Coordinates of C-alpha atoms and ligand atoms in Angstrom, one line a residue:
X1272 CA 108.3 79.9 109.5
X1273 CA 110.0 76.7 108.7
X1274 CA 112.2 75.2 111.3
X1275 CA 115.3 73.9 109.6
X1276 CA 117.6 71.1 110.4
X1277 CA 121.0 72.3 109.3
X1278 CA 122.2 68.9 108.3
X1279 CA 119.3 68.5 106.0
X1280 CA 120.0 71.8 104.4
X1281 CA 123.7 71.0 104.0
X1282 CA 122.8 68.1 101.8
X1283 CA 120.7 70.1 99.4
X1284 CA 121.9 71.3 96.0
X1285 CA 121.1 75.0 95.8
X1286 CA 119.3 77.2 94.9
X1287 CA 116.2 75.2 95.8
X1288 CA 112.8 75.6 97.4
X1289 CA 112.1 73.9 100.6
X1290 CA 108.5 73.3 101.6
X1291 CA 107.3 72.3 105.1
X1292 CA 104.3 70.1 104.5
X1293 CA 103.4 70.0 108.2
X1294 CA 103.0 73.8 108.2
X1295 CA 100.9 73.6 105.1
X1296 CA 98.7 70.9 106.7
X1297 CA 98.3 73.0 109.8
X1298 CA 97.3 76.0 107.7
X1299 CA 94.8 73.9 105.8
X1300 CA 93.4 72.5 109.0
X1301 CA 92.8 76.1 110.3
X1302 CA 91.0 77.0 107.1
X1303 CA 88.8 73.9 107.3
X1304 CA 87.9 74.6 110.9
X1305 CA 87.1 78.3 110.2
X1306 CA 84.6 77.5 107.4
X1307 CA 83.0 74.4 109.0
X1308 CA 79.3 74.7 109.2
X1309 CA 79.1 77.7 106.9
X1310 CA 78.1 77.8 103.3
X1311 CA 81.7 78.7 102.4
X1312 CA 83.9 77.1 99.8
X1313 CA 87.6 77.9 99.5
X1314 CA 89.3 77.6 96.1
X1315 CA 93.1 77.6 96.2
X1316 CA 94.5 80.1 93.7
X1317 CA 96.9 77.8 91.8
X1318 CA 98.9 80.6 90.4
X1319 CA 100.5 81.1 93.8
X1320 CA 102.2 77.7 93.6
X1321 CA 101.4 74.9 91.1
X1322 CA 103.9 72.4 92.5
X1323 CA 102.3 68.9 92.3
X1324 CA 103.1 67.9 95.9
X1325 CA 101.5 71.1 97.2
X1326 CA 98.5 70.5 95.0
X1327 CA 98.1 67.0 96.3
X1328 CA 98.0 68.3 99.9
X1329 CA 95.4 70.9 99.0
X1330 CA 93.3 68.4 97.2
X1331 CA 93.4 66.1 100.2
X1332 CA 92.2 68.9 102.4
X1333 CA 89.1 69.2 100.2
X1334 CA 89.7 72.6 98.8
X1335 CA 88.6 73.6 95.3
X1336 CA 90.8 75.5 92.8
X1337 CA 90.9 78.9 91.2
X1338 CA 92.5 78.7 87.8
X1339 CA 93.8 81.3 85.2
X1340 CA 95.0 79.2 82.3
X1341 CA 94.3 76.1 80.3
X1342 CA 97.5 74.6 81.5
X1343 CA 96.5 75.2 85.1
X1344 CA 93.2 73.4 84.3
X1345 CA 95.2 70.4 82.9
X1346 CA 97.6 70.4 85.9
X1347 CA 94.8 70.2 88.4
X1348 CA 93.0 67.6 86.4
X1349 CA 96.2 65.6 86.5
X1350 CA 96.4 66.2 90.3
X1351 CA 93.0 64.6 90.6
X1352 CA 90.8 67.7 91.5
X1353 CA 87.1 67.4 90.9
X1354 CA 86.0 69.6 88.0
X1355 CA 83.0 70.6 90.1
X1356 CA 85.3 72.5 92.3
X1357 CA 87.1 74.5 89.6
X1358 CA 86.7 78.2 88.9
X1359 CA 88.3 79.6 85.8
X1360 CA 89.2 83.3 85.9
X1361 CA 91.4 85.7 83.8
X1362 CA 90.8 88.8 81.6
X1363 CA 92.1 87.0 78.5
X1364 CA 90.9 83.5 78.0
X1365 CA 92.0 81.9 74.7
X1366 CA 89.4 79.9 72.8
X1367 CA 91.2 76.6 73.5
X1368 CA 91.2 77.4 77.2
X1369 CA 87.5 78.1 77.2
X1370 CA 87.0 74.8 75.3
X1371 CA 89.1 72.9 77.8
X1372 CA 87.0 74.3 80.7
X1373 CA 83.8 73.5 78.9
X1374 CA 84.7 69.9 77.9
X1375 CA 85.6 69.2 81.5
X1376 CA 82.4 70.7 82.9
X1377 CA 84.1 73.0 85.4
X1378 CA 82.1 74.6 88.2
X1379 CA 82.2 78.2 87.0
X1380 CA 83.8 80.7 84.6
X1381 CA 84.6 84.0 86.2
X1382 CA 83.9 86.3 83.3
X1383 CA 85.6 89.7 83.1
X1384 CA 83.9 91.5 80.1
X1385 CA 80.9 91.5 77.9
X1386 CA 83.1 90.5 75.0
X1387 CA 84.3 87.4 76.8
X1388 CA 80.7 86.6 77.8
X1389 CA 79.6 86.5 74.2
X1390 CA 82.5 84.4 73.1
X1391 CA 81.9 81.8 75.9
X1392 CA 78.2 81.7 74.9
X1393 CA 79.2 81.1 71.3
X1394 CA 81.8 78.4 72.0
X1395 CA 79.4 76.7 74.5
X1396 CA 76.7 76.7 71.8
X1397 CA 79.0 75.1 69.3
X1398 CA 79.9 72.4 71.7
X1399 CA 76.4 71.8 72.9
X1400 CA 77.3 72.9 76.4
X1401 CA 76.0 75.4 78.9
X1402 CA 78.7 77.4 80.7
X1403 CA 78.1 78.3 84.3
X1404 CA 79.2 81.9 84.8
X1405 CA 79.9 84.4 87.5
X1406 CA 80.5 88.0 86.4
X1407 CA 83.6 89.7 87.9
X1408 CA 82.7 93.1 89.2
X1409 CA 85.1 95.9 89.5
X1410 CA 83.8 97.3 92.8
X1411 CA 86.1 100.3 92.9
X1412 CA 87.6 99.5 96.3
X1413 CA 91.2 100.5 96.9
X1414 CA 92.9 97.6 98.7
X1415 CA 95.9 99.8 99.8
X1416 CA 98.4 97.3 98.6
X1417 CA 101.2 97.5 96.0
X1418 CA 100.1 99.2 92.8
X1419 CA 100.9 96.0 90.8
X1420 CA 98.7 93.9 92.9
X1421 CA 95.7 96.2 93.4
X1422 CA 92.9 95.0 91.2
X1423 CA 89.6 96.5 92.3
X1424 CA 89.9 100.1 91.3
X1425 CA 88.3 101.7 88.2
X1426 CA 91.5 102.3 86.3
X1427 CA 92.7 98.7 86.0
X1428 CA 91.8 96.1 83.5
X1429 CA 89.9 93.7 85.8
X1430 CA 86.2 93.1 86.0
X1431 CA 83.1 94.8 84.7
X1432 CA 82.5 98.4 85.7
X1433 CA 79.6 98.9 88.1
X1434 CA 77.9 101.3 85.7
X1435 CA 77.6 98.5 83.2
X1436 CA 76.7 95.7 85.6
X1437 CA 72.9 95.7 85.3
X1438 CA 73.0 95.4 81.6
X1439 CA 75.6 92.7 81.5
X1440 CA 73.7 90.6 84.1
X1441 CA 70.6 90.9 81.9
X1442 CA 72.5 89.8 78.9
X1443 CA 74.0 86.8 80.8
X1444 CA 70.6 85.8 82.1
X1445 CA 69.1 85.9 78.6
X1446 CA 71.9 83.9 76.8
X1447 CA 70.9 80.4 75.9
X1448 CA 74.2 78.7 76.6
X1449 CA 75.1 80.6 79.8
X1450 CA 73.9 79.6 83.2
X1451 CA 74.3 82.8 85.3
X1452 CA 75.3 82.0 88.8
X1453 CA 76.3 85.2 90.5
X1454 CA 79.0 87.8 91.0
X1455 CA 82.8 87.5 91.5
X1456 CA 85.1 90.0 93.2
X1457 CA 88.8 90.2 93.8
X1458 CA 90.1 93.5 95.1
X1459 CA 93.8 92.8 95.4
X1460 CA 96.5 90.8 97.0
X1461 CA 98.6 91.0 100.2
X1462 CA 95.9 92.9 102.0
X1463 CA 96.9 93.2 105.6
X1464 CA 94.0 95.0 107.3
X1465 CA 90.4 93.9 107.4
X1466 CA 89.0 97.3 106.3
X1467 CA 89.1 96.6 102.5
X1468 CA 87.3 93.3 103.0
X1469 CA 84.7 95.1 105.2
X1470 CA 84.1 97.5 102.3
X1471 CA 83.8 94.6 100.0
X1472 CA 81.2 93.0 102.2
X1473 CA 79.2 96.2 102.2
X1474 CA 79.4 96.3 98.4
X1475 CA 78.3 92.7 98.1
X1476 CA 75.3 93.3 100.4
X1477 CA 74.3 96.3 98.3
X1478 CA 74.5 94.4 95.0
X1479 CA 72.8 91.3 96.3
X1480 CA 69.9 93.4 97.6
X1481 CA 69.8 95.4 94.4
X1482 CA 69.5 92.3 92.1
X1483 CA 67.1 90.5 94.5
X1484 CA 64.8 93.5 94.2
X1485 CA 64.9 92.9 90.4
X1486 CA 64.0 89.3 90.9
X1487 CA 67.6 88.0 90.2
X1488 CA 68.8 85.7 93.0
X1489 CA 72.4 84.6 92.9
X1490 CA 73.5 81.1 93.6
X1491 CA 77.0 82.1 94.5
X1492 CA 79.1 85.1 95.5
X1493 CA 82.9 84.7 94.9
X1494 CA 84.7 87.1 97.2
X1495 CA 88.1 86.4 95.7
X1496 CA 91.4 86.1 97.6
X1497 CA 93.9 88.7 98.8
X1498 CA 94.4 87.9 102.5
X1499 CA 98.0 89.0 103.3
X1500 CA 100.8 87.3 105.2
X1501 CA 103.4 88.6 107.6
X1502 CA 106.7 88.9 105.6
X1503 CA 108.4 90.7 108.5
X1504 CA 107.8 88.2 111.3
X1505 CA 107.1 84.8 109.6
X1506 CA 108.2 82.9 112.7
X1507 CA 105.6 84.6 115.0
X1508 CA 102.8 84.6 112.4
X1509 CA 103.3 81.5 110.3
X1510 CA 99.6 81.1 109.8
X1511 CA 97.6 84.0 108.3
X1512 CA 94.7 85.7 110.0
X1513 CA 92.1 83.3 108.7
X1514 CA 89.9 83.7 111.8
X1515 CA 89.6 87.5 111.4
X1516 CA 89.0 87.1 107.7
X1517 CA 86.3 84.5 107.8
X1518 CA 84.7 86.0 110.9
X1519 CA 84.2 89.2 109.0
X1520 CA 82.4 87.5 106.2
X1521 CA 80.3 85.4 108.7
X1522 CA 79.2 88.5 110.5
X1523 CA 79.0 91.1 107.8
X1524 CA 77.5 89.4 104.8
X1525 CA 73.7 89.3 104.7
X1526 CA 72.9 86.3 102.6
X1527 CA 69.7 84.4 102.1
X1528 CA 69.8 80.6 102.6
X1529 CA 70.9 78.7 99.5
X1530 CA 73.6 81.2 98.5
X1531 CA 77.2 79.9 98.8
X1532 CA 80.2 82.1 99.3
X1533 CA 83.4 81.2 97.5
X1534 CA 86.9 82.4 98.3
X1535 CA 90.1 82.2 96.2
X1536 CA 93.0 82.3 98.5
X1537 CA 96.5 81.8 97.2
X1538 CA 99.3 83.5 99.2
X1539 CA 97.8 83.0 102.6
X1540 CA 97.7 79.2 102.1
X1541 CA 101.2 78.6 100.8
X1542 CA 103.5 81.6 101.4
X1543 CA 104.9 80.7 104.8
X1544 CA 105.4 77.0 104.1
X1545 CA 108.1 77.7 101.5
X1546 CA 111.7 79.1 101.8
X1547 CA 114.2 79.6 99.1
X1548 CA 117.5 78.1 100.1
X1549 CA 120.7 79.4 98.6
X1550 CA 124.5 79.3 99.1
X1551 CA 126.7 82.2 99.3
X1552 CA 129.0 82.3 96.3
X1553 CA 131.1 85.3 97.3
X1554 CA 131.2 88.1 99.8
X1555 CA 132.4 91.0 97.8
X1556 CA 133.8 94.1 99.5
X1557 CA 133.8 97.4 97.7
X1558 CA 134.9 100.8 99.2
X1559 CA 131.2 101.5 99.9
X1560 CA 129.4 98.2 100.4
X1561 CA 129.7 94.5 101.3
X1562 CA 127.7 92.3 98.9
X1563 CA 126.6 88.8 99.7
X1564 CA 126.3 87.2 96.3
X1565 CA 124.0 84.2 96.3
X1566 CA 123.6 81.4 93.9
X1567 CA 119.8 82.3 93.9
X1568 CA 118.6 85.2 91.9
X1569 CA 115.6 87.0 90.6
X1570 CA 115.0 84.1 88.2
X1571 CA 114.3 81.9 91.3
X1572 CA 112.3 84.5 93.3
X1573 CA 111.2 87.5 91.4
X1574 CA 109.2 89.4 94.0
X1575 CA 111.9 91.6 95.5
X1576 CA 113.0 92.7 92.0
X1577 CA 109.5 93.2 90.7
X1578 CA 107.6 94.7 93.6
X1579 CA 110.4 95.7 96.0
X1580 CA 109.0 93.0 98.2
X1581 CA 110.6 92.2 101.6
X1582 CA 111.4 88.7 102.5
X1583 CA 113.1 87.8 105.7
X1584 CA 116.7 86.6 105.0
X1585 CA 118.5 84.4 107.5
X1586 CA 122.1 83.1 107.4
X1587 CA 121.3 79.7 108.8
X1588 CA 124.9 78.4 108.9
X1589 CA 126.6 81.5 110.3
X1590 CA 129.5 80.7 112.7
X1591 CA 129.8 84.2 114.2
X1592 CA 127.4 86.3 116.3
X1593 CA 128.9 89.5 115.1
X1594 CA 126.5 91.5 112.9
X1595 CA 127.6 93.2 109.7
X1596 CA 125.7 95.3 107.1
X1597 CA 125.3 93.6 103.7
X1598 CA 123.4 94.0 100.4
X1599 CA 122.2 90.5 99.5
X1600 CA 122.1 90.1 95.8
X1601 CA 121.8 87.4 93.1
X1602 CA 124.0 86.5 90.2
X1603 CA 121.7 87.8 87.4
X1604 CA 122.9 90.5 85.0
X1605 CA 120.3 93.1 86.2
X1606 CA 120.7 95.8 88.8
X1607 CA 117.3 94.9 90.2
X1608 CA 118.6 91.4 91.2
X1609 CA 118.6 92.4 94.9
X1610 CA 117.0 90.5 97.7
X1611 CA 117.7 93.1 100.4
X1612 CA 119.8 96.2 101.1
X1613 CA 121.7 97.2 104.2
X1614 CA 120.7 94.1 106.0
X1615 CA 122.3 93.2 109.4
X1616 CA 123.4 89.6 109.2
X1617 CA 126.0 87.7 111.2
X1618 CA 129.4 87.8 109.5
X1619 CA 128.9 85.9 106.3
X1620 CA 131.3 83.9 104.3
X1621 CA 131.5 81.9 101.1
X1622 CA 129.6 78.6 101.4
X1623 CA 127.1 79.8 104.0
X1624 CA 123.5 78.7 103.6
X1625 CA 120.9 81.4 103.4
X1626 CA 117.1 81.0 103.8
X1627 CA 114.8 83.5 102.2
X1628 CA 111.5 83.0 104.0
X1629 CA 107.8 83.3 103.1
X1630 CA 108.7 82.3 99.5
X1631 CA 106.0 79.5 99.1
X1632 CA 103.6 81.8 97.2
X1633 CA 104.5 83.5 93.9
X1634 CA 108.1 82.1 94.2
X1635 CA 108.5 78.9 92.3
X1636 CA 105.5 79.7 90.2
X1637 CA 107.1 83.0 88.9
X1638 CA 110.6 81.5 88.4
X1639 CA 112.1 81.8 84.9
X1640 CA 114.9 80.6 82.8
X1641 CA 116.4 84.1 82.1
X1642 CA 120.2 83.9 81.5
X1643 CA 119.5 80.3 80.6
X1644 CA 119.5 79.4 84.2
X1645 CA 118.0 76.1 85.4
X1646 CA 114.7 76.3 87.2
X1647 CA 115.0 75.9 91.0
X1648 CA 114.7 72.4 92.4
X1649 CA 112.4 71.7 95.3
X1650 CA 112.5 69.5 98.4
X1651 CA 110.0 68.8 101.1
X1652 CA 110.1 68.3 104.9
X1653 CA 107.3 66.9 107.0
Ligands
LIG11 N1 91.7 85.5 92.6 C1 92.1 86.3 91.6 C2 91.1 86.7 90.6 C3 93.4 86.8 91.5 O1 93.8 87.6 90.5 C4 94.3 86.4 92.5 C5 95.7 86.9 92.5 C6 93.8 85.6 93.6 C7 92.5 85.2 93.5 C8 94.7 85.1 94.7 O2 95.1 86.1 95.5 P1 96.0 85.9 96.8 O3 95.0 85.3 97.8 O4 97.1 85.1 96.5 O5 96.3 87.3 97.2 N2 102.6 87.9 92.1 C9 102.1 88.8 93.1 C10 100.6 88.5 93.4 C11 99.7 88.6 92.2 C12 98.3 88.2 92.6 C13 97.5 88.0 91.4 N3 96.2 87.6 91.6 C14 103.0 88.7 94.3 O6 104.0 88.0 94.3 O7 102.8 89.4 95.3

């Protein structure tokens, strides 16, 4: 969790995101240490936070990137990332996005359907290019996370069904403008136990062995992202469980030499280094409730409204030690614009500064201009 200097916060115009670059660097250093000496490559999932200062830190740490749109490709090119470290995923890639990736010779397309594979082959042929491709498999593993962020089960739109995989791999291998590299998986996000990743390792081993027996040797396996963070106790657990995560893949995966394993981590890299800072506009008392009305709303941080997500909320400028029960809400004209209900906070007054923690991932990147609000500003501390 970020340690604030109250004087620094007092000078900020709110609502704004505050990022602790030291915590981000410490997090990146842990990842580098964990993967050192292993044929592992971590791609940062840019969708979690595309802020250019954050991207710069991640580039300097040597990570690659996982991208889901043409604009993300352009953003990371501007940020100086090497195209050889770019993976491009997504169920619906537009032609111009495929062209942008091809023209820049990115490392790999993560392809989600037979239909997409054919289109990439055609566009690559027209451009005189060969597209490197991994096929995204839907491994039918339940990650036991929120239903909106589970991706690896059979009833969602992601990946190629296991029953079709042999045929699609054969098609990819035969296509003239496709260089087939291996398989891609991503079973969900905010996964807080290692069990689903263990099941993923078993599935990967099974598929690698199956295809090797058919004479198809993969160059890469992309295991996706999904490692969760501690939203309840960000101060005790400000760095995610990278050791347990990578240790599992190191010990469980049975891989022949020459095969590299790729990961696409987003949340676990950036969530804890960001907080949304807001000022209390009013404390409204009704016969039933006390509402803390903030100047930040769901347009700045959508996760609580969209997923009922919990973020730790702290009144950082409170004068009193006495605890009161409050609903903390935003100013947007939607009943779901709520950050927390029945929270115990020190007695809160107009003008107090509130920090909403663990907001570095899927916070700023999901902000919107609904109600014609301005996008949140951002500040950095070292
Ligand atoms: N790779 C793929 C193919 C993905 O779809 C995602 C996230 C990632 C990697 C990165 O996953 P992470 O390591 O961040 O869990 N807006 C939601 C999260 C949506 C995740 C979408 N895909 C939230 O705020 O919880």
